[in-house]
């Protein structure tokens, strides 16, 4: 085994917000790098100017940071292999294309788009598919079919050209993927891919290989959609006589129901985010929801993504993993070959779990911000108390308001059904007695209130529900919430009595 330092890269194109599948690719790269004490590099593949989207690169960086999986080298960070944006490396690729021209492994092609289209249509009419390859390259307009003088003349006349890779004609290629194992591909089926475009820019294939080589990448971990390019990439390494990195192609993330890849458009359509952070499209102004803004903890999202296509093996049923535990347990051997169905309910399950583990003081200080927006101001101590009462059933910070707004403001109205059931003709008189008991309670703790009220109920021989239901309705406005004595103790004696009086008037 080689002892060279593990170096992996996440190489997104900044053509829009980073899809959750892209986040998973980044995460697996991060875990693999950290597991092997290696480097995790962010390389921005922005050679396609037409698809460049303002703000997308920053979005990618913000997303990795939010997930707590920062890169070691990349735009804005120091490193020996920079620059890390392909647009800043563009002068470097031509030289490599020329190296392949010189060694006869690539060639100039002058066919215009119209000519190629005509060939395509022609083939289609005959029920065939046109492929620019060994079979017909000799019949097309390129430096293999034309004389040297003709080629020189065209180039000097400024005729546009591309540089194509000359795929070996008839070879059985054995390829290896760390997840899928060995594969054999017949080079006959491959086309002579363009490496260098007429606009002077490299294609993805050339830039990607050159950069992976120059950046000393040891393992290429990327999405399954690149598996069909593996043969070409391996042939490119061979053509340059460079050492080939190891490859691992990650399975697709599938829609929750049915088949097919979870797409960027699915999210808001299916009712859950498919992006880590909210994204506002700079061109259309359209907003797509993000996990951060929906209130998810990054730990929950990371945990969920880690298990979407990977397991610890050995029949392990462990589901809760911190980033450190994931780093320790991760290996490419246990990445699945088949696609994994995205499960939004499972994401919520993880979220609920991480909510239970969150520190009340941290939640309280975050929740105080929500209260401020509503012009409500409560002490951290009080908010912490409320959180401790509601947390068990909460998954999101916003739940504390949804489930417990009555801790912060008196109910404005009362659940009609509950009121009908709980508030009878004699209720107001009973509540007068409850008020008297509350007045008498010196130290207004849940225990003391309960003791007072329950002893009185027992002495009077009134049905428990006849007291407790209207009591709850007065404080909460509905038949929900934690122990009613806890609620009373939290909001205090004065507020408790005032709410009962308010209910008496209203009901
Ligand atoms: N720029 C490519 C993408 O966005 C990178 C593929 C790779 O990792 O090689 O998918």
Coordinates of C-alpha atoms and ligand atoms in Angstrom, one line a residue:
X1 CA 0.0 0.0 0.0
X2 CA 1.3 3.4 -0.8
X3 CA 2.0 5.7 2.0
X4 CA 1.3 9.0 0.2
X5 CA -1.0 11.4 1.9
X6 CA -4.6 11.0 1.1
X7 CA -6.0 14.0 -0.8
X8 CA -9.6 14.2 -2.0
X9 CA -11.5 17.0 -3.6
X10 CA -15.1 18.1 -3.9
X11 CA -15.4 19.7 -7.3
X12 CA -18.7 21.4 -7.8
X13 CA -19.7 23.6 -10.7
X14 CA -21.2 26.9 -9.4
X15 CA -24.3 26.7 -11.6
X16 CA -26.8 27.1 -8.8
X17 CA -27.3 26.1 -5.1
X18 CA -25.7 22.9 -3.9
X19 CA -28.2 20.0 -4.0
X20 CA -28.4 17.8 -0.9
X21 CA -26.8 15.0 -3.0
X22 CA -23.8 17.3 -3.6
X23 CA -23.6 17.9 0.2
X24 CA -23.5 14.1 0.7
X25 CA -20.6 13.8 -1.9
X26 CA -18.8 16.6 0.0
X27 CA -19.5 14.8 3.3
X28 CA -18.1 11.5 2.2
X29 CA -15.0 13.2 0.8
X30 CA -14.6 15.0 4.1
X31 CA -15.0 11.8 6.2
X32 CA -12.7 9.8 4.0
X33 CA -10.0 12.6 4.2
X34 CA -10.3 13.0 8.0
X35 CA -10.3 9.2 8.6
X36 CA -7.0 9.0 6.8
X37 CA -5.5 12.2 8.2
X38 CA -5.7 13.5 4.7
X39 CA -6.7 16.8 3.0
X40 CA -10.1 17.8 1.8
X41 CA -9.9 20.2 -1.1
X42 CA -12.6 22.4 -2.6
X43 CA -12.1 23.0 -6.3
X44 CA -14.6 25.2 -8.1
X45 CA -15.2 24.0 -11.6
X46 CA -16.3 27.2 -13.3
X47 CA -15.0 26.8 -16.8
X48 CA -18.5 26.9 -18.3
X49 CA -19.1 30.6 -18.2
X50 CA -22.5 30.3 -19.7
X51 CA -23.8 28.4 -16.7
X52 CA -22.1 30.4 -14.1
X53 CA -24.5 31.7 -11.4
X54 CA -23.8 34.6 -9.2
X55 CA -23.5 33.7 -5.5
X56 CA -23.3 29.9 -6.1
X57 CA -19.7 29.6 -5.0
X58 CA -20.3 31.4 -1.8
X59 CA -23.4 29.3 -1.2
X60 CA -21.3 26.2 -1.6
X61 CA -18.7 27.4 0.9
X62 CA -21.4 28.5 3.4
X63 CA -23.1 25.1 3.1
X64 CA -19.9 23.2 3.9
X65 CA -19.3 25.5 6.8
X66 CA -22.8 25.2 8.1
X67 CA -22.5 21.4 8.0
X68 CA -19.2 21.7 9.9
X69 CA -17.2 20.0 7.2
X70 CA -14.9 22.8 6.1
X71 CA -12.3 22.3 3.4
X72 CA -8.6 22.5 4.1
X73 CA -7.6 24.0 0.8
X74 CA -9.8 25.9 -1.6
X75 CA -10.9 29.4 -2.7
X76 CA -10.0 31.9 0.0
X77 CA -7.7 29.4 1.9
X78 CA -4.0 28.8 1.7
X79 CA -2.6 25.8 -0.1
X80 CA 0.2 24.7 -2.3
X81 CA -2.0 23.5 -5.1
X82 CA -3.9 26.6 -5.9
X83 CA -5.5 28.5 -7.5
X84 CA -8.6 26.4 -6.7
X85 CA -11.0 28.0 -9.2
X86 CA -10.6 26.6 -12.7
X87 CA -11.4 30.0 -14.2
X88 CA -8.1 31.2 -12.6
X89 CA -6.2 28.3 -14.0
X90 CA -7.5 28.6 -17.6
X91 CA -4.1 29.4 -19.1
X92 CA -2.7 26.2 -17.9
X93 CA -4.8 23.7 -19.8
X94 CA -3.8 24.4 -23.4
X95 CA -0.3 23.2 -22.7
X96 CA -1.7 19.8 -21.7
X97 CA -3.9 19.6 -24.7
X98 CA -0.9 20.3 -26.8
X99 CA 1.1 17.6 -25.1
X100 CA -1.5 15.1 -26.3
X101 CA -1.5 16.6 -29.8
X102 CA 2.3 16.2 -30.0
X103 CA 2.2 12.6 -28.8
X104 CA -0.6 11.8 -31.4
X105 CA -3.2 11.0 -28.6
X106 CA -5.4 14.0 -29.6
X107 CA -6.2 15.7 -32.8
X108 CA -7.7 18.9 -34.2
X109 CA -11.2 18.8 -35.5
X110 CA -12.7 21.5 -37.7
X111 CA -16.3 20.2 -38.2
X112 CA -18.8 22.9 -37.6
X113 CA -21.9 22.5 -35.4
X114 CA -24.0 22.5 -38.5
X115 CA -22.0 19.7 -40.1
X116 CA -22.1 17.6 -37.0
X117 CA -25.9 18.1 -36.8
X118 CA -26.3 17.1 -40.4
X119 CA -24.3 13.9 -39.6
X120 CA -26.5 13.2 -36.7
X121 CA -29.7 13.7 -38.6
X122 CA -28.4 11.6 -41.4
X123 CA -27.7 8.7 -39.1
X124 CA -31.0 9.1 -37.3
X125 CA -32.9 8.8 -40.6
X126 CA -31.2 5.4 -41.0
X127 CA -32.0 4.4 -37.5
X128 CA -28.4 4.8 -36.3
X129 CA -26.6 7.0 -33.8
X130 CA -23.8 9.2 -34.9
X131 CA -20.7 8.9 -32.8
X132 CA -17.5 10.8 -33.5
X133 CA -15.1 7.8 -33.1
X134 CA -12.7 5.4 -34.8
X135 CA -15.4 4.3 -37.1
X136 CA -15.9 7.6 -38.9
X137 CA -13.2 10.0 -37.7
X138 CA -11.3 9.4 -41.0
X139 CA -14.3 10.6 -42.9
X140 CA -14.7 13.8 -40.9
X141 CA -12.8 17.1 -41.0
X142 CA -9.8 16.7 -38.7
X143 CA -6.1 16.5 -38.5
X144 CA -6.3 12.7 -39.0
X145 CA -8.1 12.9 -42.3
X146 CA -6.6 16.1 -43.6
X147 CA -3.0 16.7 -44.7
X148 CA -0.6 18.5 -42.5
X149 CA -0.6 21.5 -44.9
X150 CA -4.4 21.7 -44.9
X151 CA -4.5 21.6 -41.1
X152 CA -1.8 24.4 -40.9
X153 CA -3.6 26.5 -43.4
X154 CA -6.9 26.2 -41.5
X155 CA -5.4 27.1 -38.2
X156 CA -3.5 30.1 -39.7
X157 CA -6.7 31.3 -41.4
X158 CA -8.3 31.3 -37.9
X159 CA -10.8 28.6 -38.6
X160 CA -12.4 27.5 -35.3
X161 CA -11.4 24.1 -34.1
X162 CA -11.7 21.8 -31.1
X163 CA -9.2 19.3 -29.8
X164 CA -10.5 15.8 -29.5
X165 CA -9.1 12.8 -27.7
X166 CA -8.3 9.8 -29.9
X167 CA -9.8 6.8 -28.1
X168 CA -8.0 3.6 -28.9
X169 CA -9.9 1.7 -31.5
X170 CA -10.4 -1.8 -30.1
X171 CA -9.3 -2.4 -26.6
X172 CA -10.9 -4.1 -23.6
X173 CA -10.4 -1.8 -20.7
X174 CA -10.5 -3.0 -17.2
X175 CA -11.6 -0.3 -14.8
X176 CA -11.9 -0.4 -11.0
X177 CA -14.3 1.4 -8.8
X178 CA -13.8 1.2 -5.1
X179 CA -17.5 0.7 -4.5
X180 CA -18.5 -1.3 -7.5
X181 CA -15.4 -3.4 -8.1
X182 CA -14.0 -4.3 -11.5
X183 CA -15.7 -3.5 -14.8
X184 CA -14.7 -4.1 -18.4
X185 CA -15.5 -1.7 -21.1
X186 CA -14.9 -2.0 -24.8
X187 CA -13.2 1.1 -26.1
X188 CA -15.2 0.7 -29.3
X189 CA -18.3 2.2 -27.7
X190 CA -16.5 5.4 -26.6
X191 CA -16.5 8.6 -28.6
X192 CA -13.6 10.9 -29.2
X193 CA -14.5 13.5 -26.6
X194 CA -13.7 17.1 -27.0
X195 CA -10.9 18.2 -24.6
X196 CA -10.5 21.7 -25.7
X197 CA -13.2 23.9 -27.0
X198 CA -13.1 26.5 -29.8
X199 CA -13.5 29.3 -27.3
X200 CA -10.1 28.5 -25.9
X201 CA -11.5 26.8 -22.7
X202 CA -10.9 23.2 -21.7
X203 CA -13.8 20.9 -21.3
X204 CA -14.7 19.4 -17.9
X205 CA -12.8 16.2 -18.8
X206 CA -9.5 17.8 -19.6
X207 CA -9.6 20.3 -16.8
X208 CA -10.7 17.7 -14.2
X209 CA -7.9 15.3 -15.0
X210 CA -5.2 17.9 -15.2
X211 CA -6.3 19.5 -11.9
X212 CA -6.6 16.2 -10.1
X213 CA -3.1 15.3 -11.2
X214 CA -1.6 18.7 -10.3
X215 CA -3.4 18.8 -7.0
X216 CA -2.1 15.3 -6.2
X217 CA -5.6 13.9 -5.7
X218 CA -5.3 10.3 -4.5
X219 CA -9.0 9.4 -4.5
X220 CA -11.8 10.7 -6.7
X221 CA -15.1 10.3 -4.8
X222 CA -18.0 11.7 -6.8
X223 CA -21.5 11.0 -8.0
X224 CA -22.6 8.1 -10.0
X225 CA -23.4 10.3 -13.0
X226 CA -19.7 10.4 -13.7
X227 CA -19.3 6.6 -14.0
X228 CA -19.8 6.7 -17.7
X229 CA -16.7 9.1 -17.9
X230 CA -14.5 6.8 -16.0
X231 CA -13.1 5.0 -19.0
X232 CA -12.2 8.2 -20.7
X233 CA -10.6 9.6 -17.6
X234 CA -8.5 6.4 -17.1
X235 CA -7.4 6.6 -20.7
X236 CA -6.4 10.3 -20.2
X237 CA -4.2 9.4 -17.3
X238 CA -2.6 6.7 -19.4
X239 CA -2.1 9.1 -22.3
X240 CA -0.3 11.6 -20.0
X241 CA 1.5 8.7 -18.4
X242 CA 0.3 9.9 -15.0
X243 CA -0.5 7.7 -12.0
X244 CA -4.3 7.1 -11.9
X245 CA -6.1 8.0 -8.6
X246 CA -8.6 5.6 -7.1
X247 CA -12.2 6.2 -8.1
X248 CA -15.4 5.8 -6.1
X249 CA -18.8 6.6 -7.6
X250 CA -21.5 7.2 -5.0
X251 CA -25.0 5.9 -5.6
X252 CA -27.9 8.1 -6.5
X253 CA -30.3 9.6 -4.0
X254 CA -33.7 8.6 -5.1
X255 CA -37.1 10.3 -4.6
X256 CA -39.0 9.2 -1.5
X257 CA -41.7 7.5 -3.6
X258 CA -41.3 5.7 -6.8
X259 CA -38.2 5.7 -8.8
X260 CA -35.8 8.3 -10.2
X261 CA -33.2 10.6 -8.9
X262 CA -34.2 13.2 -6.3
X263 CA -33.9 16.4 -8.4
X264 CA -33.4 20.0 -7.6
X265 CA -37.0 20.7 -8.5
X266 CA -38.4 18.0 -6.2
X267 CA -38.0 19.7 -2.9
X268 CA -40.6 22.3 -2.6
X269 CA -42.9 20.2 -4.7
X270 CA -42.7 17.3 -2.4
X271 CA -42.7 19.4 0.8
X272 CA -39.2 19.2 2.1
X273 CA -36.0 21.1 1.3
X274 CA -33.5 19.6 -1.1
X275 CA -30.9 22.3 -0.3
X276 CA -28.9 22.8 2.8
X277 CA -29.5 26.6 2.9
X278 CA -32.2 28.7 1.5
X279 CA -31.4 29.9 -2.0
X280 CA -32.7 32.9 -3.8
X281 CA -32.1 32.6 -7.5
X282 CA -30.5 35.9 -8.6
X283 CA -32.1 35.7 -12.1
X284 CA -35.6 34.7 -11.3
X285 CA -35.9 35.8 -7.7
X286 CA -37.4 32.5 -6.9
X287 CA -36.7 31.1 -3.4
X288 CA -36.0 27.5 -2.6
X289 CA -36.2 26.3 1.0
X290 CA -33.2 25.2 2.9
X291 CA -32.6 22.9 6.0
X292 CA -31.0 25.7 8.0
X293 CA -33.9 28.1 7.5
X294 CA -36.4 25.4 8.2
X295 CA -34.8 25.1 11.6
X296 CA -32.8 21.8 11.2
X297 CA -29.6 21.3 13.2
X298 CA -26.6 20.7 10.9
X299 CA -25.8 17.6 13.0
X300 CA -29.2 16.1 12.1
X301 CA -28.8 16.8 8.4
X302 CA -25.2 15.4 8.4
X303 CA -26.2 12.3 10.3
X304 CA -29.1 11.7 8.0
X305 CA -26.9 12.2 4.9
X306 CA -24.2 10.0 6.2
X307 CA -26.6 7.0 6.4
X308 CA -28.1 7.7 3.0
X309 CA -25.9 5.3 1.2
X310 CA -23.5 4.1 3.8
X311 CA -23.6 1.9 6.9
X312 CA -21.0 0.8 9.4
X313 CA -21.3 -2.8 8.3
X314 CA -21.2 -5.8 10.5
X315 CA -24.9 -5.7 11.0
X316 CA -24.6 -2.5 13.0
X317 CA -27.9 -0.9 13.9
X318 CA -26.4 2.2 15.3
X319 CA -28.1 5.2 13.7
X320 CA -26.9 8.2 15.8
X321 CA -23.5 9.3 14.9
X322 CA -21.6 12.5 15.7
X323 CA -19.2 13.8 13.1
X324 CA -16.3 12.3 15.0
X325 CA -17.9 8.9 15.2
X326 CA -18.7 9.0 11.5
X327 CA -15.1 9.9 10.7
X328 CA -13.9 6.9 12.8
X329 CA -16.4 4.5 11.2
X330 CA -16.4 5.6 7.6
X331 CA -15.1 3.5 4.8
X332 CA -15.8 3.2 1.1
X333 CA -16.3 -0.5 1.4
X334 CA -19.7 0.0 3.1
X335 CA -21.0 2.5 0.7
X336 CA -23.9 0.9 -1.1
X337 CA -24.0 0.2 -4.8
X338 CA -27.7 0.9 -5.3
X339 CA -29.5 4.2 -4.9
X340 CA -31.0 5.2 -1.5
X341 CA -34.5 6.5 -1.1
X342 CA -34.6 9.9 0.5
X343 CA -36.8 9.8 3.6
X344 CA -38.0 13.2 4.9
X345 CA -39.6 11.5 7.9
X346 CA -36.3 10.0 8.9
X347 CA -34.7 13.4 8.7
X348 CA -37.3 14.7 11.2
X349 CA -36.6 11.7 13.4
X350 CA -32.9 12.7 13.5
X351 CA -33.9 16.3 14.1
X352 CA -36.1 15.3 17.1
X353 CA -33.2 13.3 18.5
X354 CA -30.7 16.1 18.3
X355 CA -33.3 18.5 19.8
X356 CA -33.5 16.3 22.9
X357 CA -29.7 16.5 23.2
X358 CA -29.5 20.2 22.6
X359 CA -28.6 22.4 25.6
X360 CA -31.5 24.3 27.1
X361 CA -29.5 27.4 27.6
X362 CA -28.5 27.5 23.9
X363 CA -32.1 26.8 22.8
X364 CA -33.3 29.5 25.2
X365 CA -31.0 32.1 23.8
X366 CA -32.0 31.2 20.2
X367 CA -35.6 31.2 21.2
X368 CA -35.3 34.6 22.8
X369 CA -34.6 36.0 19.3
X370 CA -37.9 34.6 18.1
X371 CA -39.7 36.2 21.0
X372 CA -38.0 39.5 20.4
X373 CA -39.4 39.4 16.8
X374 CA -42.8 39.2 18.4
X375 CA -41.9 42.1 20.8
X376 CA -41.8 39.8 23.8
X377 CA -39.1 39.9 26.3
X378 CA -38.5 37.1 28.8
X379 CA -35.6 36.2 31.0
X380 CA -33.3 33.4 29.9
X381 CA -34.1 31.6 33.1
X382 CA -37.8 31.7 32.3
X383 CA -37.4 30.6 28.7
X384 CA -35.2 27.7 29.8
X385 CA -37.9 26.6 32.2
X386 CA -40.5 26.6 29.4
X387 CA -38.1 24.7 27.1
X388 CA -37.5 22.1 29.8
X389 CA -41.3 21.6 30.0
X390 CA -41.9 21.3 26.3
X391 CA -38.8 19.8 24.9
X392 CA -39.8 16.2 25.0
X393 CA -42.3 16.8 22.2
X394 CA -40.4 19.4 20.3
X395 CA -38.3 18.9 17.2
X396 CA -37.8 22.5 16.1
X397 CA -37.2 25.8 17.9
X398 CA -40.4 27.1 16.3
X399 CA -42.3 24.3 18.1
X400 CA -41.8 26.1 21.4
X401 CA -44.0 28.9 20.1
X402 CA -46.4 26.6 18.3
X403 CA -46.9 24.4 21.3
X404 CA -46.3 26.9 24.1
X405 CA -47.2 30.4 23.1
X406 CA -49.4 30.5 26.2
X407 CA -46.3 30.6 28.3
X408 CA -45.6 34.0 26.9
X409 CA -49.0 35.5 26.2
X410 CA -52.5 34.8 27.6
X411 CA -54.8 32.9 25.3
X412 CA -56.9 35.2 23.1
X413 CA -59.5 32.7 22.4
X414 CA -60.6 29.3 23.6
X415 CA -60.9 26.0 21.7
X416 CA -64.6 25.8 21.0
X417 CA -65.0 22.1 21.4
X418 CA -63.0 22.0 24.6
X419 CA -64.9 24.9 26.0
X420 CA -68.2 23.3 25.3
X421 CA -67.1 20.1 27.1
X422 CA -65.2 21.7 30.0
X423 CA -67.0 24.9 30.8
X424 CA -70.5 24.2 32.3
X425 CA -72.9 26.4 34.2
X426 CA -71.4 25.8 37.6
X427 CA -67.8 26.1 36.4
X428 CA -67.4 29.8 37.0
X429 CA -68.4 29.4 40.7
X430 CA -66.0 26.4 41.0
X431 CA -63.2 28.6 39.5
X432 CA -63.9 31.2 42.2
X433 CA -62.9 28.6 44.8
X434 CA -59.9 27.6 42.8
X435 CA -58.8 31.3 42.7
X436 CA -59.2 31.4 46.5
X437 CA -57.0 28.3 46.9
X438 CA -54.4 29.8 44.6
X439 CA -54.4 33.1 46.6
X440 CA -53.7 31.0 49.7
X441 CA -50.7 29.2 48.2
X442 CA -47.7 31.1 49.6
X443 CA -44.8 29.5 47.7
X444 CA -46.2 29.2 44.2
X445 CA -44.5 26.0 43.1
X446 CA -46.1 23.3 41.0
X447 CA -46.0 20.9 44.0
X448 CA -47.6 23.4 46.4
X449 CA -50.3 24.3 44.0
X450 CA -51.1 20.7 43.3
X451 CA -51.2 19.9 47.0
X452 CA -53.6 22.8 47.7
X453 CA -55.9 22.2 44.8
X454 CA -56.1 18.5 45.1
X455 CA -56.7 18.5 48.8
X456 CA -59.5 20.9 48.2
X457 CA -61.0 18.8 45.4
X458 CA -60.9 15.7 47.6
X459 CA -62.5 17.5 50.5
X460 CA -65.3 19.0 48.4
X461 CA -65.8 15.7 46.6
X462 CA -66.0 17.4 43.1
X463 CA -65.0 15.5 40.1
X464 CA -61.3 16.0 39.3
X465 CA -62.0 16.8 35.6
X466 CA -64.6 19.4 36.6
X467 CA -61.8 21.5 38.0
X468 CA -58.8 20.5 36.0
X469 CA -60.3 20.9 32.6
X470 CA -61.5 24.5 33.0
X471 CA -58.3 25.3 34.8
X472 CA -56.3 24.1 31.8
X473 CA -58.6 25.8 29.4
X474 CA -58.1 29.1 31.2
X475 CA -54.4 29.0 31.2
X476 CA -53.8 27.4 27.7
X477 CA -56.9 28.1 25.7
X478 CA -57.0 24.5 24.7
X479 CA -56.8 21.0 26.1
X480 CA -53.1 20.6 25.6
X481 CA -49.7 21.2 27.1
X482 CA -47.7 19.8 30.0
X483 CA -48.8 19.4 33.6
X484 CA -51.2 22.3 34.4
X485 CA -49.6 22.9 37.8
X486 CA -46.3 23.4 36.1
X487 CA -47.8 25.9 33.7
X488 CA -49.4 27.8 36.6
X489 CA -46.1 27.8 38.5
X490 CA -44.2 29.0 35.5
X491 CA -46.5 31.9 34.6
X492 CA -46.9 32.9 38.3
X493 CA -49.8 33.4 40.7
X494 CA -50.9 36.8 39.4
X495 CA -51.0 35.7 35.8
X496 CA -52.7 32.4 36.6
X497 CA -55.5 34.2 38.5
X498 CA -55.9 36.8 35.9
X499 CA -56.3 34.2 33.2
X500 CA -58.9 32.4 35.1
X501 CA -60.9 35.6 35.5
X502 CA -60.5 36.3 31.8
X503 CA -61.9 32.9 31.0
X504 CA -64.8 33.4 33.4
X505 CA -65.7 36.6 31.6
X506 CA -65.3 35.1 28.1
X507 CA -67.0 31.7 28.6
Ligands
LIG1 N1 -17.8 19.6 -11.7 C1 -18.2 18.2 -11.7 C2 -19.6 18.3 -11.0 O1 -20.1 19.3 -10.7 C3 -17.3 17.4 -10.9 C4 -17.3 16.0 -11.1 C5 -16.1 15.3 -10.4 O2 -16.1 15.3 -9.2 O3 -15.2 14.8 -11.1 O4 -20.3 17.3 -10.8

